[in-house]
Short mmCIF file of C-alpha atoms in Angstrom, two decimals:
data_model
loop_
_atom_site.label_atom_id
_atom_site.label_comp_id
_atom_site.label_asym_id
_atom_site.label_seq_id
_atom_site.Cartn_x
_atom_site.Cartn_y
_atom_site.Cartn_z
CA MET S 1 76.18 61.56 19.52
CA HIS S 2 75.01 58.00 20.13
CA PRO S 3 74.60 55.70 17.16
CA ILE S 4 70.93 55.00 17.86
CA PRO S 5 69.62 58.55 17.33
CA LEU S 6 71.74 58.71 14.18
CA VAL S 7 70.01 55.66 12.75
CA ALA S 8 66.65 57.02 13.85
CA ALA S 9 67.41 60.34 12.18
CA ALA S 10 68.39 58.57 8.97
CA ALA S 11 65.22 56.48 9.08
CA LEU S 12 63.16 59.60 9.68
CA ALA S 13 64.85 61.37 6.78
CA ALA S 14 64.18 58.40 4.52
CA LEU S 15 60.56 58.36 5.64
CA ALA S 16 60.26 62.07 4.99
CA ALA S 17 61.76 61.65 1.52
CA ALA S 18 59.38 58.80 0.71
CA HIS S 19 56.48 60.86 2.00
CA ALA S 20 57.56 63.87 -0.06
CA THR S 21 57.66 61.75 -3.21
CA ALA S 22 54.26 60.29 -2.47
CA GLN S 23 52.95 63.84 -2.08
CA GLY S 24 54.18 64.80 -5.52
CA SER S 25 57.33 66.77 -4.81
CA ASP S 26 59.32 65.14 -7.58
CA PRO S 27 62.74 66.86 -7.54
CA ASN S 28 62.64 67.01 -11.35
CA LEU S 29 59.06 68.27 -11.63
CA ALA S 30 59.98 71.69 -13.06
CA ARG S 31 62.35 70.16 -15.60
CA SER S 32 59.77 67.60 -16.72
CA LEU S 33 57.01 70.22 -16.98
CA ALA S 34 59.27 72.50 -18.99
CA ALA S 35 59.94 69.64 -21.41
CA THR S 36 56.30 69.89 -22.52
CA CYS S 37 57.24 73.25 -24.13
CA ALA S 38 60.27 71.93 -26.03
CA ASN S 39 58.45 70.69 -29.13
CA CYS S 40 57.93 74.31 -30.23
CA HIS S 41 60.42 76.24 -28.06
CA GLY S 42 63.37 73.85 -28.32
CA THR S 43 65.05 71.36 -25.99
CA ASN S 44 65.72 73.10 -22.66
CA GLY S 45 64.03 76.18 -24.12
CA VAL S 46 66.70 76.80 -26.76
CA SER S 47 64.76 77.34 -30.00
CA VAL S 48 66.30 76.54 -33.37
CA GLY S 49 63.37 78.16 -35.19
CA GLU S 50 61.38 81.36 -35.35
CA VAL S 51 59.49 80.89 -32.07
CA PRO S 52 61.41 82.56 -29.23
CA SER S 53 63.76 80.70 -26.90
CA LEU S 54 62.68 80.55 -23.26
CA ALA S 55 66.10 79.62 -21.86
CA GLY S 56 67.57 82.41 -19.76
CA ARG S 57 64.45 84.60 -19.87
CA PRO S 58 63.61 86.18 -16.51
CA LYS S 59 61.10 84.17 -14.50
CA ASP S 60 58.78 87.16 -13.96
CA GLU S 61 58.63 87.84 -17.69
CA ILE S 62 57.61 84.26 -18.54
CA VAL S 63 55.01 84.17 -15.76
CA ARG S 64 53.57 87.52 -16.87
CA LYS S 65 53.36 86.40 -20.52
CA MET S 66 51.68 83.12 -19.61
CA GLN S 67 49.17 84.92 -17.38
CA ASP S 68 48.46 87.46 -20.14
CA PHE S 69 47.84 84.60 -22.56
CA ARG S 70 45.47 83.01 -20.07
CA LYS S 71 43.58 86.28 -19.51
CA GLY S 72 43.40 86.90 -23.24
CA THR S 73 45.13 90.29 -22.96
CA THR S 74 47.82 89.17 -25.44
CA PRO S 75 46.20 88.19 -28.72
CA ALA S 76 47.84 85.09 -30.17
CA THR S 77 47.04 81.90 -32.05
CA ILE S 78 47.86 78.87 -29.94
CA MET S 79 49.38 80.07 -26.67
CA PRO S 80 46.15 81.35 -25.07
CA GLN S 81 44.69 77.85 -25.52
CA LEU S 82 47.78 76.07 -24.20
CA ALA S 83 48.38 78.46 -21.29
CA LYS S 84 44.93 77.63 -19.89
CA GLY S 85 46.04 74.01 -19.47
CA TYR S 86 48.62 74.77 -16.75
CA THR S 87 48.02 75.72 -13.11
CA ASP S 88 49.51 78.88 -11.55
CA GLU S 89 51.94 76.70 -9.62
CA GLN S 90 53.03 74.88 -12.78
CA ILE S 91 53.58 78.18 -14.62
CA GLU S 92 55.78 79.39 -11.72
CA LEU S 93 57.79 76.16 -11.80
CA VAL S 94 58.28 76.17 -15.56
CA ALA S 95 59.21 79.86 -15.65
CA GLY S 96 61.67 79.42 -12.79
CA TRP S 97 63.30 76.49 -14.52
CA PHE S 98 63.71 78.23 -17.89
CA ALA S 99 65.18 81.29 -16.14
CA THR S 100 68.04 79.11 -14.86
CA GLN S 101 68.83 77.61 -18.28
CA LYS S 102 71.69 78.85 -20.37
CA ALA S 103 70.66 80.76 -23.50
CA LYS S 104 72.81 79.66 -26.40
CA MET M 1 72.62 35.88 -17.30
CA SER M 2 72.65 33.58 -20.28
CA ILE M 3 75.87 32.67 -22.03
CA GLN M 4 74.64 34.33 -25.20
CA ARG M 5 73.98 37.54 -23.37
CA ARG M 6 77.37 37.50 -21.66
CA ASP M 7 79.08 36.84 -24.99
CA PHE M 8 77.10 39.57 -26.64
CA LEU M 9 78.04 42.10 -23.96
CA LYS M 10 81.65 41.00 -24.29
CA ALA M 11 81.39 41.49 -28.04
CA LEU M 12 80.02 44.96 -27.49
CA GLY M 13 82.87 45.73 -25.11
CA ALA M 14 85.37 44.48 -27.67
CA ALA M 15 83.79 46.76 -30.24
CA GLY M 16 84.54 49.73 -28.00
CA PHE M 17 81.20 50.00 -26.26
CA GLY M 18 82.62 49.76 -22.78
CA THR M 19 79.56 51.17 -21.07
CA ALA M 20 77.54 48.07 -21.86
CA VAL M 21 79.49 46.15 -19.23
CA SER M 22 79.30 48.81 -16.55
CA ALA M 23 75.61 49.26 -17.17
CA LEU M 24 74.45 45.88 -15.94
CA PRO M 25 71.51 45.72 -13.53
CA GLY M 26 72.40 47.02 -10.12
CA CYS M 27 75.48 48.92 -11.30
CA ALA M 28 74.15 52.40 -10.63
CA THR M 29 76.54 55.26 -11.27
CA THR M 30 77.94 57.22 -8.34
CA GLY M 31 75.94 59.84 -6.52
CA GLY M 32 72.70 57.85 -6.62
CA GLY M 33 72.29 58.55 -10.35
CA ALA M 34 70.55 56.21 -12.70
CA GLY M 35 72.36 53.32 -14.31
CA GLY M 36 71.26 50.30 -16.25
CA LYS M 37 70.50 49.33 -19.76
CA VAL M 38 67.56 50.51 -21.85
CA VAL M 39 66.70 49.22 -25.30
CA VAL M 40 64.40 51.37 -27.42
CA ILE M 41 62.69 49.76 -30.41
CA GLY M 42 61.63 52.21 -33.10
CA GLY M 43 63.23 55.54 -33.99
CA GLY M 44 60.13 57.62 -34.71
CA TYR M 45 58.92 60.61 -32.70
CA GLY M 46 58.39 58.44 -29.61
CA GLY M 47 61.43 56.18 -29.59
CA ALA M 48 64.04 58.71 -30.71
CA THR M 49 62.85 61.25 -28.13
CA ALA M 50 62.92 58.63 -25.37
CA ALA M 51 66.46 57.58 -26.32
CA LYS M 52 67.73 61.17 -26.27
CA TYR M 53 65.98 62.24 -23.08
CA ILE M 54 67.02 59.17 -21.10
CA ARG M 55 70.65 59.88 -21.99
CA MET M 56 70.21 63.58 -21.22
CA TRP M 57 68.30 63.21 -17.95
CA SER M 58 70.54 60.43 -16.62
CA ASN M 59 73.61 62.54 -17.43
CA GLY M 60 74.78 59.67 -19.60
CA GLY M 61 74.42 57.17 -16.76
CA VAL M 62 71.90 54.95 -18.50
CA ASP M 63 73.10 52.94 -21.47
CA VAL M 64 70.65 53.38 -24.36
CA THR M 65 70.46 51.30 -27.54
CA LEU M 66 68.03 52.36 -30.27
CA VAL M 67 66.96 49.70 -32.76
CA GLU M 68 65.72 51.16 -36.05
CA PRO M 69 65.80 49.58 -39.51
CA ASN M 70 65.60 52.81 -41.52
CA PRO M 71 68.83 54.73 -42.23
CA GLU M 72 67.16 58.12 -41.70
CA PHE M 73 64.17 59.59 -39.93
CA VAL M 74 61.43 60.60 -42.38
CA SER M 75 58.71 62.73 -40.78
CA CYS M 76 55.07 61.88 -41.34
CA PRO M 77 54.09 65.42 -40.24
CA LEU M 78 54.73 67.74 -43.23
CA SER M 79 54.98 64.76 -45.61
CA ASN M 80 51.62 65.74 -47.14
CA LEU M 81 53.47 68.78 -48.55
CA VAL M 82 55.63 66.34 -50.52
CA ILE M 83 52.46 64.76 -51.91
CA GLY M 84 51.17 68.23 -52.84
CA GLY M 85 54.53 69.06 -54.40
CA SER M 86 55.52 72.18 -52.43
CA LYS M 87 58.24 70.22 -50.55
CA GLN M 88 60.61 67.39 -51.42
CA ILE M 89 61.12 64.20 -49.38
CA ALA M 90 64.60 65.49 -48.44
CA ASP M 91 62.91 68.45 -46.70
CA VAL M 92 61.21 66.08 -44.22
CA THR M 93 64.19 63.74 -43.76
CA VAL M 94 66.51 64.04 -40.75
CA SER M 95 69.67 62.12 -39.88
CA TYR M 96 69.95 59.94 -36.77
CA ASP M 97 73.63 60.91 -36.39
CA ASN M 98 73.15 63.48 -33.64
CA LEU M 99 71.51 60.96 -31.32
CA ALA M 100 74.83 59.11 -31.33
CA LYS M 101 77.18 62.10 -31.55
CA GLN M 102 75.45 64.50 -29.16
CA HIS M 103 73.89 62.04 -26.75
CA GLY M 104 75.78 58.76 -26.93
CA VAL M 105 72.79 56.72 -28.03
CA ARG M 106 73.96 53.46 -29.58
CA ILE M 107 72.06 53.06 -32.84
CA VAL M 108 71.60 49.55 -34.17
CA ARG M 109 70.29 49.49 -37.73
CA ASP M 110 68.27 46.34 -37.51
CA MET M 111 64.72 45.12 -37.11
CA ALA M 112 63.52 43.78 -33.78
CA THR M 113 61.77 40.47 -34.40
CA GLY M 114 61.07 39.17 -30.93
CA VAL M 115 61.00 40.01 -27.24
CA ASP M 116 61.33 37.61 -24.33
CA PRO M 117 60.14 39.53 -21.29
CA ALA M 118 61.05 36.65 -18.94
CA THR M 119 64.76 36.78 -19.78
CA ARG M 120 64.62 40.46 -20.85
CA ILE M 121 66.12 39.82 -24.26
CA VAL M 122 65.29 41.42 -27.63
CA ARG M 123 65.98 39.36 -30.74
CA LEU M 124 66.97 41.13 -33.96
CA ALA M 125 66.53 40.13 -37.61
CA SER M 126 70.31 39.82 -37.92
CA GLY M 127 70.29 37.09 -35.27
CA LYS M 128 71.85 39.29 -32.59
CA GLU M 129 70.31 39.68 -29.17
CA LEU M 130 70.11 42.69 -26.88
CA ALA M 131 69.66 42.49 -23.12
CA TYR M 132 67.69 45.15 -21.27
CA ASP M 133 66.73 46.26 -17.80
CA ARG M 134 63.88 48.26 -19.29
CA LEU M 135 62.52 48.01 -22.82
CA ILE M 136 60.76 50.84 -24.62
CA LEU M 137 58.61 49.90 -27.58
CA SER M 138 57.71 52.67 -29.98
CA PRO M 139 56.78 50.50 -32.94
CA GLY M 140 54.23 52.77 -34.61
CA VAL M 141 51.44 51.08 -36.51
CA ASP M 142 51.10 48.06 -38.74
CA PHE M 143 48.36 47.86 -41.34
CA MET M 144 45.50 45.37 -40.96
CA TRP M 145 45.64 44.02 -44.51
CA ASP M 146 43.07 41.35 -43.64
CA ASN M 147 40.55 44.20 -43.83
CA VAL M 148 41.64 44.97 -47.43
CA PRO M 149 42.24 41.42 -48.69
CA SER M 150 43.23 42.27 -52.27
CA LEU M 151 46.06 44.48 -51.03
CA LYS M 152 47.73 41.73 -48.99
CA ASN M 153 50.63 41.38 -51.46
CA ALA M 154 53.54 43.76 -52.03
CA ASP M 155 52.75 44.29 -55.71
CA ALA M 156 49.21 45.51 -54.99
CA GLN M 157 50.48 47.68 -52.12
CA ALA M 158 52.93 49.35 -54.51
CA ARG M 159 50.10 50.13 -56.94
CA PHE M 160 47.83 51.55 -54.24
CA PRO M 161 50.18 53.39 -51.90
CA HIS M 162 48.96 54.21 -48.40
CA ALA M 163 51.72 56.81 -47.89
CA TRP M 164 50.83 56.53 -44.20
CA LYS M 165 54.47 55.84 -43.31
CA ALA M 166 56.59 58.62 -44.76
CA GLY M 167 59.36 57.73 -47.22
CA ALA M 168 59.22 55.64 -50.39
CA GLN M 169 55.43 55.38 -50.12
CA THR M 170 55.11 59.17 -50.01
CA VAL M 171 57.19 59.54 -53.17
CA ALA M 172 55.23 56.74 -54.88
CA LEU M 173 51.93 58.53 -54.28
CA ARG M 174 53.38 61.85 -55.48
CA ASN M 175 54.59 60.14 -58.67
CA GLN M 176 51.14 58.72 -59.34
CA LEU M 177 49.65 62.19 -59.00
CA THR M 178 52.16 63.79 -61.35
CA ALA M 179 51.59 60.98 -63.89
CA MET M 180 47.81 61.35 -63.73
CA ALA M 181 46.17 63.17 -66.66
CA ASP M 182 44.19 66.35 -65.99
CA GLY M 183 40.54 65.50 -65.48
CA GLY M 184 41.39 62.47 -63.36
CA VAL M 185 40.14 61.51 -59.91
CA TYR M 186 42.21 61.10 -56.74
CA ALA M 187 40.37 59.27 -53.97
CA ILE M 188 41.51 58.71 -50.39
CA SER M 189 39.95 56.02 -48.21
CA ILE M 190 40.06 56.83 -44.48
CA PRO M 191 39.75 54.05 -41.87
CA VAL M 192 37.39 54.16 -38.91
CA ALA M 193 39.07 55.94 -35.96
CA PRO M 194 41.33 55.41 -34.09
CA TYR M 195 44.13 55.65 -36.64
CA ARG M 196 47.49 57.45 -36.88
CA CYS M 197 47.13 61.24 -37.28
CA PRO M 198 43.39 62.05 -37.21
CA PRO M 199 43.57 65.23 -39.38
CA GLY M 200 46.19 63.77 -41.75
CA PRO M 201 43.82 62.44 -44.44
CA TYR M 202 41.93 65.75 -44.62
CA GLU M 203 45.18 67.73 -44.83
CA ARG M 204 46.28 65.38 -47.61
CA ALA M 205 43.05 66.03 -49.52
CA CYS M 206 43.81 69.76 -49.24
CA GLN M 207 47.38 69.31 -50.49
CA VAL M 208 46.30 67.21 -53.49
CA ALA M 209 43.60 69.82 -54.23
CA TRP M 210 46.23 72.58 -53.97
CA TYR M 211 48.27 70.75 -56.60
CA PHE M 212 45.27 70.09 -58.86
CA LYS M 213 44.09 73.71 -58.62
CA ARG M 214 47.39 74.88 -60.09
CA ALA M 215 48.51 72.03 -62.35
CA LYS M 216 45.42 69.94 -63.18
CA PRO M 217 42.34 72.13 -62.67
CA LYS M 218 39.84 69.69 -64.23
CA SER M 219 40.76 66.97 -61.70
CA LYS M 220 38.84 66.00 -58.58
CA VAL M 221 39.61 64.94 -55.00
CA LEU M 222 37.23 62.46 -53.40
CA ILE M 223 37.35 61.85 -49.66
CA LEU M 224 35.85 58.47 -48.78
CA ASP M 225 35.64 58.55 -45.00
CA GLY M 226 34.94 55.42 -42.95
CA ASN M 227 33.79 57.75 -40.19
CA GLY M 228 30.45 59.51 -39.91
CA ASP M 229 32.07 62.94 -40.06
CA VAL M 230 35.47 64.64 -40.29
CA THR M 231 37.35 63.41 -37.19
CA SER M 232 39.49 66.52 -36.56
CA LYS M 233 39.27 70.27 -37.33
CA GLY M 234 35.99 69.54 -39.14
CA PRO M 235 34.61 73.07 -39.65
CA LEU M 236 38.03 74.39 -40.75
CA PHE M 237 38.55 71.66 -43.35
CA LYS M 238 34.96 71.90 -44.61
CA LYS M 239 35.34 75.64 -45.04
CA ALA M 240 38.52 75.08 -47.09
CA TRP M 241 36.79 72.53 -49.33
CA ALA M 242 33.79 74.84 -49.83
CA GLU M 243 35.85 77.95 -50.55
CA GLU M 244 39.54 77.45 -51.35
CA TYR M 245 38.90 74.16 -53.16
CA LYS M 246 35.32 74.70 -54.37
CA GLY M 247 34.49 72.32 -57.21
CA ILE M 248 37.59 70.20 -56.57
CA VAL M 249 37.04 68.40 -53.24
CA GLU M 250 34.03 66.24 -52.45
CA TYR M 251 33.56 64.75 -48.99
CA ARG M 252 31.62 61.50 -48.53
CA PRO M 253 31.17 60.16 -44.95
CA ASN M 254 30.24 56.60 -43.85
CA HIS M 255 32.39 54.85 -46.45
CA VAL M 256 33.76 51.82 -44.61
CA LEU M 257 36.13 50.06 -47.02
CA THR M 258 35.81 46.30 -47.49
CA ASP M 259 38.25 45.69 -50.34
CA VAL M 260 39.80 47.04 -53.53
CA ASP M 261 39.36 45.77 -57.07
CA VAL M 262 42.96 46.10 -58.19
CA VAL M 263 42.17 45.64 -61.90
CA ALA M 264 39.26 48.09 -62.07
CA ARG M 265 40.98 50.50 -59.60
CA THR M 266 37.81 50.52 -57.56
CA ALA M 267 37.24 50.85 -53.83
CA LYS M 268 34.46 48.71 -52.36
CA PHE M 269 32.43 49.59 -49.27
CA GLU M 270 30.17 47.98 -46.68
CA VAL M 271 27.08 49.97 -47.65
CA GLN M 272 27.91 52.62 -50.23
CA ASP M 273 28.43 52.20 -53.97
CA SER M 274 31.91 51.34 -55.24
CA VAL M 275 34.13 54.20 -56.35
CA LYS M 276 36.60 54.14 -59.23
CA ALA M 277 39.62 56.44 -59.13
CA ASP M 278 42.70 57.11 -61.24
CA VAL M 279 44.83 57.45 -58.12
CA LEU M 280 43.42 55.37 -55.29
CA ASN M 281 45.03 56.10 -51.92
CA ILE M 282 44.00 53.47 -49.41
CA VAL M 283 44.83 54.20 -45.77
CA PRO M 284 44.09 50.83 -44.15
CA PRO M 285 42.96 50.22 -40.55
CA GLN M 286 45.89 50.04 -38.15
CA ARG M 287 47.12 48.42 -34.97
CA ALA M 288 50.29 48.46 -32.86
CA GLY M 289 53.43 47.35 -34.71
CA ALA M 290 54.09 43.60 -34.72
CA ILE M 291 56.85 43.68 -32.09
CA ALA M 292 54.23 44.72 -29.51
CA ARG M 293 52.49 41.42 -30.14
CA SER M 294 55.70 39.49 -29.62
CA ALA M 295 56.28 41.29 -26.33
CA GLY M 296 52.75 40.42 -25.20
CA VAL M 297 51.73 44.03 -24.56
CA VAL M 298 48.75 44.22 -26.94
CA THR M 299 45.77 44.37 -24.58
CA ALA M 300 42.99 46.46 -26.19
CA ASN M 301 40.80 44.96 -28.96
CA ASP M 302 43.75 42.90 -30.16
CA ARG M 303 45.08 46.20 -31.56
CA TRP M 304 46.55 48.60 -29.02
CA CYS M 305 48.63 48.54 -25.82
CA ASP M 306 47.26 49.73 -22.48
CA VAL M 307 49.85 51.60 -20.42
CA ASP M 308 50.19 53.16 -16.98
CA PHE M 309 50.22 56.88 -17.85
CA LEU M 310 52.64 57.68 -14.99
CA THR M 311 55.39 55.64 -16.65
CA PHE M 312 54.05 54.34 -19.99
CA GLU M 313 54.87 50.87 -18.68
CA SER M 314 52.62 48.17 -20.09
CA VAL M 315 49.80 47.27 -17.72
CA LYS M 316 50.54 43.66 -18.51
CA VAL M 317 54.29 43.13 -18.94
CA LYS M 318 56.74 44.42 -16.36
CA ASP M 319 59.71 46.53 -17.47
CA VAL M 320 58.25 47.00 -20.97
CA HIS M 321 57.08 50.53 -21.84
CA VAL M 322 55.05 51.47 -24.92
CA LEU M 323 54.92 54.87 -26.63
CA GLY M 324 53.24 56.67 -29.49
CA ASP M 325 50.62 55.47 -31.93
CA ALA M 326 50.76 51.90 -30.57
CA ILE M 327 49.13 52.70 -27.22
CA GLN M 328 45.49 52.57 -26.25
CA ILE M 329 44.89 56.30 -26.06
CA ALA M 330 43.40 58.17 -23.14
CA THR M 331 40.31 60.35 -23.65
CA GLY M 332 40.98 63.17 -26.11
CA MET M 333 44.53 62.01 -26.82
CA PRO M 334 45.34 61.88 -30.55
CA LYS M 335 47.76 59.46 -32.18
CA SER M 336 50.22 62.15 -33.30
CA GLY M 337 53.96 62.64 -33.60
CA HIS M 338 53.83 65.51 -31.13
CA MET M 339 51.99 63.35 -28.62
CA ALA M 340 54.47 60.50 -29.12
CA ASN M 341 57.30 62.93 -28.29
CA GLN M 342 55.40 63.92 -25.13
CA HIS M 343 54.76 60.28 -24.16
CA ALA M 344 58.50 59.75 -24.55
CA LYS M 345 59.42 62.51 -22.10
CA VAL M 346 57.04 61.25 -19.40
CA CYS M 347 58.43 57.76 -19.97
CA ALA M 348 62.07 58.95 -20.01
CA ALA M 349 61.65 60.82 -16.72
CA ALA M 350 59.98 57.75 -15.17
CA VAL M 351 62.59 55.31 -16.46
CA VAL M 352 65.48 57.43 -15.17
CA ALA M 353 63.73 57.79 -11.81
CA LEU M 354 62.97 54.06 -11.55
CA LEU M 355 66.54 53.10 -12.50
CA SER M 356 67.72 55.41 -9.69
CA GLY M 357 65.39 53.74 -7.19
CA GLN M 358 63.07 56.77 -7.09
CA ALA M 359 59.35 57.06 -7.64
CA PRO M 360 58.16 58.47 -10.96
CA ASN M 361 56.59 61.91 -11.22
CA PRO M 362 53.03 61.48 -9.87
CA THR M 363 51.68 64.47 -11.84
CA PRO M 364 52.78 64.21 -15.49
CA VAL M 365 51.52 66.70 -18.07
CA LEU M 366 51.35 66.23 -21.84
CA THR M 367 50.49 68.62 -24.64
CA ASN M 368 49.47 68.17 -28.23
CA THR M 369 49.94 70.64 -31.05
CA CYS M 370 49.02 69.73 -34.57
CA TYR M 371 49.26 72.03 -37.56
CA SER M 372 47.49 71.13 -40.81
CA PHE M 373 48.40 72.77 -44.11
CA ILE M 374 45.36 73.93 -46.09
CA THR M 375 47.50 75.48 -48.84
CA ASP M 376 51.31 75.44 -49.14
CA LYS M 377 51.50 78.36 -46.67
CA GLU M 378 48.19 78.66 -44.85
CA VAL M 379 47.67 76.52 -41.82
CA VAL M 380 45.20 75.66 -39.05
CA HIS M 381 45.99 74.13 -35.66
CA VAL M 382 44.42 71.98 -32.98
CA CYS M 383 45.99 71.80 -29.52
CA SER M 384 45.34 70.35 -26.08
CA VAL M 385 46.87 70.00 -22.62
CA HIS M 386 46.45 66.75 -20.68
CA GLN M 387 47.00 66.45 -16.92
CA TYR M 388 47.14 63.27 -14.84
CA ASP M 389 44.00 62.54 -12.82
CA ARG M 390 44.98 60.60 -9.71
CA GLU M 391 41.53 59.22 -9.02
CA LYS M 392 40.86 58.06 -12.55
CA LYS M 393 44.51 57.02 -13.05
CA THR M 394 44.62 58.46 -16.54
CA VAL M 395 45.50 61.72 -18.29
CA LEU M 396 42.62 64.00 -19.21
CA PRO M 397 42.32 67.19 -21.28
CA VAL M 398 42.12 70.25 -19.02
CA PRO M 399 38.61 71.74 -19.27
CA GLY M 400 38.68 75.18 -20.90
CA SER M 401 42.11 74.66 -22.45
CA GLY M 402 43.06 73.74 -25.99
CA GLY M 403 41.15 74.45 -29.16
CA VAL M 404 41.49 75.14 -32.86
CA SER M 405 42.37 78.11 -35.08
CA SER M 406 39.69 80.69 -35.81
CA ALA M 407 40.72 80.57 -39.50
CA MET M 408 43.64 79.46 -41.65
CA SER M 409 46.56 81.89 -41.72
CA GLU M 410 50.06 82.39 -43.02
CA ILE M 411 51.36 83.20 -39.55
CA GLU M 412 50.34 79.71 -38.44
CA GLY M 413 52.11 78.42 -41.53
CA ARG M 414 55.31 80.00 -40.21
CA TYR M 415 54.64 78.51 -36.78
CA ALA M 416 54.09 75.11 -38.37
CA PHE M 417 57.50 75.18 -40.04
CA ASN M 418 58.99 76.38 -36.74
CA TRP M 419 57.27 73.50 -34.97
CA ALA M 420 58.86 71.05 -37.41
CA LYS M 421 62.35 72.50 -36.93
CA ASN M 422 62.09 72.46 -33.17
CA ILE M 423 60.44 69.07 -32.75
CA TRP M 424 62.89 67.45 -35.16
CA ALA M 425 65.74 68.91 -33.10
CA ASP M 426 64.00 68.01 -29.82
CA THR M 427 63.55 64.43 -31.03
CA LEU M 428 66.82 63.86 -32.89
CA ALA M 429 69.49 66.47 -32.11
#
């Protein structure tokens, strides 16, 4: 392969990366979103209190619970109000991230 | 680099802090990770969380120094329970040790006295200097004593505790209440919003009433509010005063304090009649902590610091970020410990990204959860979720989300204690 296409490919890749960032695909988006839950559910979803840990819970389970909170089918105090603040896409991201975390 | 700075870094290296030298500007760690040197001023909910999360999210690549004069973290949230007497100050006190042991945060027990943004140097009360690539100010609030002229000296402040910074002041107020004879009056003066912890004064009134109801039933609680109405959880607090604390609590709006007569123990107001009290708890008007002034980041009404909500970087001074109660809040954003912790995480993510040469997250989200104790066990909440609005370049509450409790409950009391355990660990462990 000639050096010129290589450089061009690298430049294209860099452009694509810059474009992706500008479009909001932060590689740490799921992690940062999940950190909004940590005040009550513990750092990285590992709770040190009575409220359940989220670390290591299956993604589908977390998504289902959040959607039930949003629909009001699970009676609760604070979670129905908080769950309505996140988009479907954000709930998927957060749930997926917690599912990959180690439960302690 | 100045000679002083080089010598200081050398001194740090000699003291066994080798990372200080490898963490100079431009010395990124391998693999494109973040490197550099961050100084955090203030170890409250904002600063301590930022210090921990920058270490955690940079995999230890960013060198973090936390400057905090207090030996331990004393939580303002839950400290009203100490004033009511159902908890002790030790119950709301947490060590800073785990920030160093678990996360490698360098803790400097000192007071920051000056910032030079041009040379990126922080000056400390001890005379030492700290160099930074990025500075995070989480200075909390200072009191505007000019608005309460008779309380401008330390002696008067000791006699009329604000207890609006948890610790010795909290204990001092509790001691005044225990020393007060039954049949006495406790009065709390609330400043015009914005101030630290909107529901805090009303929760405090409940906790003092809880104590009086059991120990001093002939005593009264007077709420002298500078605002036109209860600023947070209004219907829930008013219900508690009308029912749980009927005959004990009296609420008086539109009481803007002008001064205190320290001899007569009397609060004076712009319009309303003066009020005498046996225990007079003055919560003065507030502004960003003094170090914000030194750094030149105070931009709003000579009180608060405007920030870019993508990074919490000052809109005015490059490489200086501001967190917590010191910032000029966005719409619907309370000055709370929970919110300061959330500011810190957005800021930490942005700082790590910027020190790695990456763009910060363009869509940050913040939450707030605030529990207020009506009794020693029964609690009400307010909560909100705030998403970044790209057009308005600010964070806004999500319509239809958030809200308050339907009524006080013991289950929310359990959640409140859980919240404290988890946020203290999330901030400090």
